[in-house]
Short mmCIF file of C-alpha atoms and ligand atoms in Angstrom, two decimals:
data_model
loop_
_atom_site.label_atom_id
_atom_site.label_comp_id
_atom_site.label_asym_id
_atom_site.label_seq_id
_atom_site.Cartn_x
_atom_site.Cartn_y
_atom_site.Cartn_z
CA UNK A 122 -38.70 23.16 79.23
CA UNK A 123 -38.17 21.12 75.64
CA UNK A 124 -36.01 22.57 73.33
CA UNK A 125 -36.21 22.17 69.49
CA UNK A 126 -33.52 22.69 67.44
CA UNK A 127 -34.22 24.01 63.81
CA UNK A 128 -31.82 22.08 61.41
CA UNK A 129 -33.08 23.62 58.73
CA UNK A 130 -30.60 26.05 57.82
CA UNK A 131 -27.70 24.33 58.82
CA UNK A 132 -25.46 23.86 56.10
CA UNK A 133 -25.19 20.30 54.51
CA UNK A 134 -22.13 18.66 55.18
CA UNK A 135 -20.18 17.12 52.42
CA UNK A 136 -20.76 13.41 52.31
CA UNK A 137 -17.52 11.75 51.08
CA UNK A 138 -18.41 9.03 48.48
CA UNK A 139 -18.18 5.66 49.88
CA UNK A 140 -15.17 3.95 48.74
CA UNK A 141 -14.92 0.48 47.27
CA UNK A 142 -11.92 -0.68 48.92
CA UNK A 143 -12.92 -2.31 52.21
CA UNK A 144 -15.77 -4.37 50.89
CA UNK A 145 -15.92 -8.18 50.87
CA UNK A 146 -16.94 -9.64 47.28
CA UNK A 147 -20.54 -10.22 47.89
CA UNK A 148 -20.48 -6.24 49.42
CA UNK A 149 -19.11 -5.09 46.31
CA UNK A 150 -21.75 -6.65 44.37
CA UNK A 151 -24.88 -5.86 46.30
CA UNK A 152 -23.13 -2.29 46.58
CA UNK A 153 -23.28 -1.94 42.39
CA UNK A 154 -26.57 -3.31 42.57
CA UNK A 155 -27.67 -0.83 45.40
CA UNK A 156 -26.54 2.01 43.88
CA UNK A 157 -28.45 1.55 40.64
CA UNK A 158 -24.74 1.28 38.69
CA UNK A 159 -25.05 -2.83 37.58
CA UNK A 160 -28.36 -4.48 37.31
CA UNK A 161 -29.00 -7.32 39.66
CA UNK A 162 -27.84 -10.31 37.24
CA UNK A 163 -24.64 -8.53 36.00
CA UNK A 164 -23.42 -7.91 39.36
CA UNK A 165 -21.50 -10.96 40.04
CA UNK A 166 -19.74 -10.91 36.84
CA UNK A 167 -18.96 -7.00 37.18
CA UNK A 168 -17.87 -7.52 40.77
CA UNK A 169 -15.58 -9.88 40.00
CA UNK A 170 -14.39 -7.68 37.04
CA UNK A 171 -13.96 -4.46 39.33
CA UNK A 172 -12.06 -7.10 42.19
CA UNK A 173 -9.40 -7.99 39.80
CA UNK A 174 -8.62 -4.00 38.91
CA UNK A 175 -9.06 -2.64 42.75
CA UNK A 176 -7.00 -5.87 44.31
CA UNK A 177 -4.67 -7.10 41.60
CA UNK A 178 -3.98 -3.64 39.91
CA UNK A 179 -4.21 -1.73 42.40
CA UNK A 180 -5.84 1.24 40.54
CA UNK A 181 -7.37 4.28 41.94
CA UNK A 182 -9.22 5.56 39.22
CA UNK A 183 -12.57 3.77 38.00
CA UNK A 184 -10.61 5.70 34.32
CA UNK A 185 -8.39 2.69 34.28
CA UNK A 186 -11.01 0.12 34.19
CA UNK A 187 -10.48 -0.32 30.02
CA UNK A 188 -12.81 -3.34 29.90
CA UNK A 189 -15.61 -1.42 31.67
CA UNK A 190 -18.16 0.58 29.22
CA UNK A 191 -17.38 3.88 29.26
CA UNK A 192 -20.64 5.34 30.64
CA UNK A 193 -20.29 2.78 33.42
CA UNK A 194 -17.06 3.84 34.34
CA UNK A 195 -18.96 7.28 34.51
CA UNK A 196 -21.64 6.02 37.00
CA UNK A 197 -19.23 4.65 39.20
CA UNK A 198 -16.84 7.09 39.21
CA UNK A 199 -19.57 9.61 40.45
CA UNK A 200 -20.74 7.62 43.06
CA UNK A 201 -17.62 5.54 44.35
CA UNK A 202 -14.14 6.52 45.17
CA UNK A 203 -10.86 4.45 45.46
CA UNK A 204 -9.21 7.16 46.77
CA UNK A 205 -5.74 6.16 49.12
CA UNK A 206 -5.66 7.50 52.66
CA UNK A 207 -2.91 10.59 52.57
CA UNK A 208 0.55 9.64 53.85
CA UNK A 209 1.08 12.21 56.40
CA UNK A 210 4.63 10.81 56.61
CA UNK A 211 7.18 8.65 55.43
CA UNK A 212 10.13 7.96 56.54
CA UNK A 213 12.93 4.89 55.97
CA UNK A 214 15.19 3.61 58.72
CA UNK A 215 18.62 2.93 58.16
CA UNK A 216 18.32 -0.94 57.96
CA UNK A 217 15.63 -0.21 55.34
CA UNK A 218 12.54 -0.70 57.32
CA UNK A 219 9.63 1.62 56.41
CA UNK A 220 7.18 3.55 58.50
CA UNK A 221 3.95 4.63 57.24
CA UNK A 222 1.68 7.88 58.95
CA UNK A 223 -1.18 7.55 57.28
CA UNK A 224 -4.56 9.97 58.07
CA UNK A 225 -7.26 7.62 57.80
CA UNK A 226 -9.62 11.29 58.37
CA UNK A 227 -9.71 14.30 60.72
CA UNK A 228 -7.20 13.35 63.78
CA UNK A 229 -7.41 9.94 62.72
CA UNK A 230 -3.41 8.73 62.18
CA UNK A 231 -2.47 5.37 62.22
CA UNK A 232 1.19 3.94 62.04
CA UNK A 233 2.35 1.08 59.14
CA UNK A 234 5.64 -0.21 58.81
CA UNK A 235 7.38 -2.17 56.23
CA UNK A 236 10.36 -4.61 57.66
CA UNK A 237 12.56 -5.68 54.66
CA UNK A 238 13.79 -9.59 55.24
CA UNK A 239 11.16 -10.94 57.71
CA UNK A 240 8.79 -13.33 56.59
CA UNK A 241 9.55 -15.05 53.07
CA UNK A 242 11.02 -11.74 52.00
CA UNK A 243 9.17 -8.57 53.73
CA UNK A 244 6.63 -8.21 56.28
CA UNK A 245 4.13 -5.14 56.83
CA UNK A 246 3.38 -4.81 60.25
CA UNK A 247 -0.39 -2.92 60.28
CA UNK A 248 -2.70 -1.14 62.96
CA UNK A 249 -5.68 -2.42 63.78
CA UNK A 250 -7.01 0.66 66.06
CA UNK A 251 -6.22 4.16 66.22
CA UNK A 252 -4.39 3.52 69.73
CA UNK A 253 -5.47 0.85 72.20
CA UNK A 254 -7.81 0.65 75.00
CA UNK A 255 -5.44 -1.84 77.10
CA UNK A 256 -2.48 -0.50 79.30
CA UNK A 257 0.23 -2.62 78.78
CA UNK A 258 2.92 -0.97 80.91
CA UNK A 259 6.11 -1.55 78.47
CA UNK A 260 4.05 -0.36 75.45
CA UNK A 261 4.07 3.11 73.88
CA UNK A 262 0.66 2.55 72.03
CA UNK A 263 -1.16 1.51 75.06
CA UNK A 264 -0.21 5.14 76.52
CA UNK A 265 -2.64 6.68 73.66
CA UNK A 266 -5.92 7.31 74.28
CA UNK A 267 -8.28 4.84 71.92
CA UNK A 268 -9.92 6.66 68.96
CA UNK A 269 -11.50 4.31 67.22
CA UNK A 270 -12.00 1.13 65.66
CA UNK A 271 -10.30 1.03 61.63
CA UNK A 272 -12.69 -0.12 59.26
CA UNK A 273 -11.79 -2.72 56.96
CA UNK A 274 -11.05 -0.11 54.28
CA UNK A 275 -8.89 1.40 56.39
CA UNK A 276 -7.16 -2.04 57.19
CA UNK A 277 -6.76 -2.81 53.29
CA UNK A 278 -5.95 0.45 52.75
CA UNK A 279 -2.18 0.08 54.82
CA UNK A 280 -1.49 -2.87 52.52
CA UNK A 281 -2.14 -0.94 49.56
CA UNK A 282 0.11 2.13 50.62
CA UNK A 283 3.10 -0.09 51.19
CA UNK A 284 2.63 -1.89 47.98
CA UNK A 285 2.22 1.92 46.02
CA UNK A 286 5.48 2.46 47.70
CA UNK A 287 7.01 -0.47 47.29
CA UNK A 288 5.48 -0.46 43.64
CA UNK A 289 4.07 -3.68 43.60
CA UNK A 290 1.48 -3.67 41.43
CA UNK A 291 -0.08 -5.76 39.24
CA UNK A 292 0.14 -7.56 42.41
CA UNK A 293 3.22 -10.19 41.67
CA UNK A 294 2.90 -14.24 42.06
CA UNK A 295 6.77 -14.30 42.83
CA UNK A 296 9.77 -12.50 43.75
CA UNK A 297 7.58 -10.44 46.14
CA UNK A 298 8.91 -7.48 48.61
CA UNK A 299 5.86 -8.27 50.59
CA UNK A 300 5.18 -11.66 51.57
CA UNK A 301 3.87 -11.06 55.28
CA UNK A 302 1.06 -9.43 57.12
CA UNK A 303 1.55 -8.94 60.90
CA UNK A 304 -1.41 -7.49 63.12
CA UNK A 305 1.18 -6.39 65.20
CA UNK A 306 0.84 -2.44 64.74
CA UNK A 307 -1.13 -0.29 67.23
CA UNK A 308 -3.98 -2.05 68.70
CA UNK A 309 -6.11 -4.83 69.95
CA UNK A 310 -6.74 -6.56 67.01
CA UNK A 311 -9.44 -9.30 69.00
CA UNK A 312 -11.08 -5.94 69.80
CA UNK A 313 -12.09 -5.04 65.98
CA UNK A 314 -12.52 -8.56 64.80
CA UNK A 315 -15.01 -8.35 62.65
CA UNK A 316 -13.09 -5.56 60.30
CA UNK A 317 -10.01 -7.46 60.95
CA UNK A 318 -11.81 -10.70 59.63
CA UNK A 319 -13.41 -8.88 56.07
CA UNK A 320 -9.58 -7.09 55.54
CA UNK A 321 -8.19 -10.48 55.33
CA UNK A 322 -10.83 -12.43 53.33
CA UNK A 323 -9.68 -9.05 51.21
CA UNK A 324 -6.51 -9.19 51.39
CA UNK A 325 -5.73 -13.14 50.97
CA UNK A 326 -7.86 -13.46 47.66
CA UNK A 327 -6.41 -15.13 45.17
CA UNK A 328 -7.32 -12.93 42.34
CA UNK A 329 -5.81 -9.67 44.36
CA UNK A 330 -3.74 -9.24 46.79
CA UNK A 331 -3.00 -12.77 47.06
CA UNK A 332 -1.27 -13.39 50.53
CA UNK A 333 -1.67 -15.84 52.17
CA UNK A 334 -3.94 -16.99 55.27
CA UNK A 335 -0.65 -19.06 55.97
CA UNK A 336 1.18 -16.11 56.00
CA UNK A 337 -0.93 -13.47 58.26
CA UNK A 338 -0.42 -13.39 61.63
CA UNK A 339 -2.70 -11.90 64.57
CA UNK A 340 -1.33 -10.53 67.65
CA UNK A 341 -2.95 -10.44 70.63
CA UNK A 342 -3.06 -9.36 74.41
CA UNK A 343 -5.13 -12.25 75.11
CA UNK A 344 -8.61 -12.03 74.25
CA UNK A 345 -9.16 -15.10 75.11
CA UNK A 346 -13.55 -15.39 73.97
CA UNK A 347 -12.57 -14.30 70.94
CA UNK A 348 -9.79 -16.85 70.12
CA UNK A 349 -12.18 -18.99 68.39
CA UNK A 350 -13.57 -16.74 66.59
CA UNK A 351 -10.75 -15.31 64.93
CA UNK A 352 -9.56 -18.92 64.11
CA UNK A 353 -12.25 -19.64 62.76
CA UNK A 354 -13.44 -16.81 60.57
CA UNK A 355 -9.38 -15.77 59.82
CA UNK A 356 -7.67 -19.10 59.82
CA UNK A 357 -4.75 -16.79 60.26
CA UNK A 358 -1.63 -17.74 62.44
CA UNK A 359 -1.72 -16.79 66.16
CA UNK A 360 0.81 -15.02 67.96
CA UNK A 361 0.37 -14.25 71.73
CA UNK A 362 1.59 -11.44 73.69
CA UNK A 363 2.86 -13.25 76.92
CA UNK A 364 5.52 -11.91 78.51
CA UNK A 365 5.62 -13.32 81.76
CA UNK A 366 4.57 -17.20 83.13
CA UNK A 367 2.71 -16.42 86.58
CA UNK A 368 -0.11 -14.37 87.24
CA UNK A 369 1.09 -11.55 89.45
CA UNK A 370 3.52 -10.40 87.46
CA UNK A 371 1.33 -10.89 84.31
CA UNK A 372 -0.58 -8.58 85.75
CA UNK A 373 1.50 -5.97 85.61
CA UNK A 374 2.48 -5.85 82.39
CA UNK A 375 -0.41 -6.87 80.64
CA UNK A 376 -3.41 -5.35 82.82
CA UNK A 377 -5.80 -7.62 80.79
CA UNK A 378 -4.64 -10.84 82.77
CA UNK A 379 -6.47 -9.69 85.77
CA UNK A 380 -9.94 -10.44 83.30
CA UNK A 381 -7.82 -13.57 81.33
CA UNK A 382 -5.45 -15.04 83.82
CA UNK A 383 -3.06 -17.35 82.25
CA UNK A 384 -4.90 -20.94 83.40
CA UNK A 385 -7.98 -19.42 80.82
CA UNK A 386 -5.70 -18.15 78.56
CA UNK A 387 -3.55 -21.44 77.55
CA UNK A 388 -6.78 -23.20 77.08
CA UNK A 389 -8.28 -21.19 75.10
CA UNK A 390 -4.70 -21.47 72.44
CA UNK A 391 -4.47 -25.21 72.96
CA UNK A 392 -8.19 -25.18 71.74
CA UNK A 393 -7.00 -22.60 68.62
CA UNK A 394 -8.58 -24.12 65.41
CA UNK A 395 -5.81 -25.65 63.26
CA UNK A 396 -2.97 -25.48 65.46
CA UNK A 397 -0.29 -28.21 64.53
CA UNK A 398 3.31 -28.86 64.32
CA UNK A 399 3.24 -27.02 61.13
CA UNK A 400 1.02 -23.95 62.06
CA UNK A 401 2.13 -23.41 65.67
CA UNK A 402 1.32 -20.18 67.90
CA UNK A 403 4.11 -17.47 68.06
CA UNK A 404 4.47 -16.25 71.32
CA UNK A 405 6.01 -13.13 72.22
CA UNK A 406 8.43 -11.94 75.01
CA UNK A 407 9.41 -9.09 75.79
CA UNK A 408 12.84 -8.71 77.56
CA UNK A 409 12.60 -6.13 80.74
CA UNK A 410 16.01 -6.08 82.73
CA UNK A 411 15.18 -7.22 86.09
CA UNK A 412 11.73 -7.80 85.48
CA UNK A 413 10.71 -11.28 83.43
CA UNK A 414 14.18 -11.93 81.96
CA UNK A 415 15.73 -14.62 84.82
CA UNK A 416 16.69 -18.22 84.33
CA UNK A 417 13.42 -19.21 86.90
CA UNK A 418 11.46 -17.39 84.38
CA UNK A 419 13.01 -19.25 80.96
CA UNK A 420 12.19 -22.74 82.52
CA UNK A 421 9.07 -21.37 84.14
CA UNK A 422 8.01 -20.37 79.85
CA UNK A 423 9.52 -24.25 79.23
CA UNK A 424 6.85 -25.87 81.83
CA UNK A 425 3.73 -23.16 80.90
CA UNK A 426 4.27 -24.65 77.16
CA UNK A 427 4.25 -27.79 77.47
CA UNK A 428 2.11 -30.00 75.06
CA UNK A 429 1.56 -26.84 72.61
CA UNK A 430 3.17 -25.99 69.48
CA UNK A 431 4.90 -23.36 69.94
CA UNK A 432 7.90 -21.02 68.99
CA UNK A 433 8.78 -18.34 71.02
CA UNK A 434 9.70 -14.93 69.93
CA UNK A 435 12.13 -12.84 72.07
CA UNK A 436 11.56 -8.84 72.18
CA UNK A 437 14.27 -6.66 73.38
CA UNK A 438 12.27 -4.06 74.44
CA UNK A 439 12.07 -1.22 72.85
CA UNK A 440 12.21 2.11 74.57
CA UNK A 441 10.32 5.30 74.70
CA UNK A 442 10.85 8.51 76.44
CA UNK A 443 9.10 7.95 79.94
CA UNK A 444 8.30 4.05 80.06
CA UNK A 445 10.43 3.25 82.63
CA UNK A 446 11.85 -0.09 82.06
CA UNK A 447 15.27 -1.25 80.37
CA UNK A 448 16.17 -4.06 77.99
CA UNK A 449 17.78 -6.88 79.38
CA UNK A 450 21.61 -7.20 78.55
CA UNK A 451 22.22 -8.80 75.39
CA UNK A 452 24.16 -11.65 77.34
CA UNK A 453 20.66 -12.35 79.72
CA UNK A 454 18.33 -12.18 76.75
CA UNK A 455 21.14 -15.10 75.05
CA UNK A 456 20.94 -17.33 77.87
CA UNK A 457 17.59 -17.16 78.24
CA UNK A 458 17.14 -17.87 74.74
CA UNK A 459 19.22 -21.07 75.47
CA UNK A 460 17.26 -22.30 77.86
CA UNK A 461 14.10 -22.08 76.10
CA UNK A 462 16.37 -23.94 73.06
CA UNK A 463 17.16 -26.92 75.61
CA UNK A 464 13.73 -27.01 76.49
CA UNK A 465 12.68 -27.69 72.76
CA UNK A 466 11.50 -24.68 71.45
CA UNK A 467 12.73 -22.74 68.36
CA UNK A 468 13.30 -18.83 70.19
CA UNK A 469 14.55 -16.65 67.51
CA UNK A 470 15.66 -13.35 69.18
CA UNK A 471 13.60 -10.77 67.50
CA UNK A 472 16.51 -8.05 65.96
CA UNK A 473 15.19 -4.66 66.57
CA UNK A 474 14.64 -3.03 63.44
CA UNK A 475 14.18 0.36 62.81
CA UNK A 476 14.54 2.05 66.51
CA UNK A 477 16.47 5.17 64.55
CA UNK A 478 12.36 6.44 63.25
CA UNK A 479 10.22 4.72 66.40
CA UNK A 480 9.21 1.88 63.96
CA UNK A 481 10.21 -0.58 66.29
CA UNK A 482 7.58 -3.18 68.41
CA UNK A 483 5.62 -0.67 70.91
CA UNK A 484 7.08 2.21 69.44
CA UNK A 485 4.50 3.26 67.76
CA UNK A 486 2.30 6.12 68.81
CA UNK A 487 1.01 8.53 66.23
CA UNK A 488 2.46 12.46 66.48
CA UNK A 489 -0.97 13.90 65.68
CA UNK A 490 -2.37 12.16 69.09
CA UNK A 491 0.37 13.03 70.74
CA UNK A 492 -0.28 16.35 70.29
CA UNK A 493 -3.44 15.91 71.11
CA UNK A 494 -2.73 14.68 74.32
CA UNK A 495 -0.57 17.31 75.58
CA UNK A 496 -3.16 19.99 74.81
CA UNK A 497 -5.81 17.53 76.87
CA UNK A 498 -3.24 17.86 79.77
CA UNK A 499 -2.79 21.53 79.25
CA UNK A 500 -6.63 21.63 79.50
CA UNK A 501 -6.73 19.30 82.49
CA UNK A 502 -3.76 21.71 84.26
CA UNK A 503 -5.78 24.64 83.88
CA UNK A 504 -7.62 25.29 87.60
CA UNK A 505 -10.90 25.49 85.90
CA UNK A 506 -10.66 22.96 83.94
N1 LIG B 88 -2.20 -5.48 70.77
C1 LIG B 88 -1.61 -6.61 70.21
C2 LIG B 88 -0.84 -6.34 68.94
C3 LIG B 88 0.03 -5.10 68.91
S1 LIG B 88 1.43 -5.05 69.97
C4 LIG B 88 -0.75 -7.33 71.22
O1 LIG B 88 -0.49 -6.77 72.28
O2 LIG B 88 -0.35 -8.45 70.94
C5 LIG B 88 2.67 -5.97 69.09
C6 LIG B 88 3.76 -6.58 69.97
O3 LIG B 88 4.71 -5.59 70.42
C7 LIG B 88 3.21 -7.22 71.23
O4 LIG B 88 3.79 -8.46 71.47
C8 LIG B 88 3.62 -6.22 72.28
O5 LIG B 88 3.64 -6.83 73.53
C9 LIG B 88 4.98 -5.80 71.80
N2 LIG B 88 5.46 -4.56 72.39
C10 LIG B 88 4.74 -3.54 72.87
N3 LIG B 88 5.54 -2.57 73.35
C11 LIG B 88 6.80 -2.98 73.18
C12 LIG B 88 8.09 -2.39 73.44
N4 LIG B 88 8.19 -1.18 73.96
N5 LIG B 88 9.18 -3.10 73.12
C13 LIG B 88 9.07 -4.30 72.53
N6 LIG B 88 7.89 -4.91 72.25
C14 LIG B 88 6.76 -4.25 72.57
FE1 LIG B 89 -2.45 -2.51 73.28
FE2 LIG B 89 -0.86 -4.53 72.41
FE3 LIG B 89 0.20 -2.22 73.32
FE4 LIG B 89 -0.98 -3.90 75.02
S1 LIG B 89 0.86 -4.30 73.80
S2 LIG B 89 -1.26 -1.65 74.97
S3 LIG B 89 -2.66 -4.69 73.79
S4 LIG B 89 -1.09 -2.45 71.50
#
């Protein structure tokens, strides 16, 4: 039996107007041009003007524009918007480090944090998914169920809250609070790589946010088909989640090794575009008492490096209610650090910084989903259900 629905009383639903924010130069302009707001031949020029005020100033009110006519200003205000994302929540660790809950839209939370004194001067570590679809055992994120994708508004967008907070705007050539971009928030960035790719065209331009390429670093599982790619399109650095040097226990941790196993995976960085003695990969350990953390295992990371350029980044872990697993002693994760020294590479131990708010690496988990989840498990406990 067909069935026809009659839509034609349902009520209209508000359509938000689409905002400016996550659009790539050459968007911006054929979006003016779309819209009827610029003619065709003005676009580039007003594109370029409208960059400068959305990117360097950092204004959220077409009002501002003062070089814009006023009528245009009008046009665009009625069909644009540079509205912020609301900041659900904000709150500042002891050691100064900043975490960000931003609602992107309904049930849609993602996690930001600002880490005073990494980088040149401050890093802001970002999300590039609203959880992540990949189980990594030690990691809180990987324990929320994937939303979706963030657009590359929604990317920009985190840089932007941290720098109203931080009040950084105009955006500053020097003496900077934030210097550094880290993908390194909650998600699979190689999973989203097309938004990741326009947020940092966005966010590296010269004439706005002005960070550097050099100075953006992607974190990943281990994607390994889309390594080129993001070299290529992002010429951003590479930092590689890698916790263990064989296989089986690879496995383990980082489920996605049983699609990627390591052999696949080192080839694919030593074939990273641009990798050099100057730009070399970052790859991060985590420490798990017991687990990954013995002498074997620090020579084992010596051998699987060889030939690439490499520093290595040691994680305490960080724990969460439920994971499971314990850091290493501070004593283990020092000798191990030694050994990797003797072996030639540079193996900063990674301080945790701001475990007092769940800011800290694979800490992050946002409360709304949380929520979420436990009413999904009250659901799935009911016996009907
Ligand atoms: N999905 C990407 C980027 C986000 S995770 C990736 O996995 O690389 C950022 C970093 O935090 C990764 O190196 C991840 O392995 C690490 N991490 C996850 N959970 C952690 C925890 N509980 N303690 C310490 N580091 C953790
Ligand atoms: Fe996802 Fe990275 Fe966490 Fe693994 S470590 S679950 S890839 S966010």
């Amino acid at each position: 039996m067909g069935v026809t629905l009659d839509l034609s009383r349902a009520p209209a639903k508000p359509v938000a107007p689409p905002n400016l924010t996550g659009l790539s130069r050459p968007e911006l302009a054929a979006a003016l041009v779309d819209a009827g707001v610029v003619p065709e031949g003005k676009a580039k020029m007003r594109a370029s003007q409208l960059w400068r005020w959305i990117h360097h100033y950092g204004v959220t009110d077409f009002a501002q524009m003062t070089d814009v006519a006023k009528e245009t200003r009008a046009a665009l205000s009625a069909t644009f918007s540079l509205a912020r994302p609301h900041i659900v929540e904000r709150q500042v660790s002891k050691d100064g480090t900043r975490k960000y809950l931003i609602r992107m839209g309904p049930g849609i939370e993602v996690e930001t944090v600002y880490i005073p004194d990494v980088g040149r001067a401050g890093a802001l570590c970002v999300s590039s998914q609203v959880g992540c679809t990949l189980n990594c055992t030690f990691c809180h994120t990987g324990t929320q169920a994937l939303v979706r994708n963030l657009t590359a508004a929604e990317i920009v967008a985190q840089v932007q809250v941290a720098r109203d907070d931080l009040e950084e705007w105009p955006s500053p050539k020097e003496d900077r609070k934030l210097t550094n971009i880290v993908f390194m928030g909650m998600g699979e960035p190689l999973y989203n790589l097309d938004n990741v790719a326009t947020a940092i065209d966005i966010i590296s331009d010269n004439e706005g946010i002005a960070i550097s390429r050099r100075r953006i670093t992607v974190s990943t599982s281990g994607v390994v088909p889309q390594l080129q790619a993001l070299g290529e399109k992002t010429r951003a650095g590479l930092a590689i989640s890698l916790h263990a040097t064989n296989d089986e226990l690879r496995e383990k941790l980082v489920p996605l090794n049983r699609k990627y196993p390591l052999a696949e995976l080192m080839d694919g960085i030593r074939a990273y575009p641009g990798l050099s003695n100057a730009n070399r990969v970052t790859f991060e350990y985590v420490m798990l008492k017991g687990v990954n953390d013995s002498p074997a295992e620090a020579k084992a990371l010596v051998q699987l490096l060889k030939g690439i350029p490499a520093k290595i980044n040691l994680i305490p872990f960080n724990p969460w209610p439920g994971s499971g697993y314990e850091c290493s002693s501070w004593s283990t994760i020092e000798a191990f650090a030694a050994i990797l020294n003797r072996g030639g590479y540079a193996s900063p131990i990674r301080t945790p910084r701001g475990r007092d708010i769940l800011a800290a690496c694979g800490q992050l988990k946002s409360e709304s989903e949380k929520v979420r989840a436990s009413a999904r498990r009250k659901i799935a406990d009911t016996p009907d259900a």
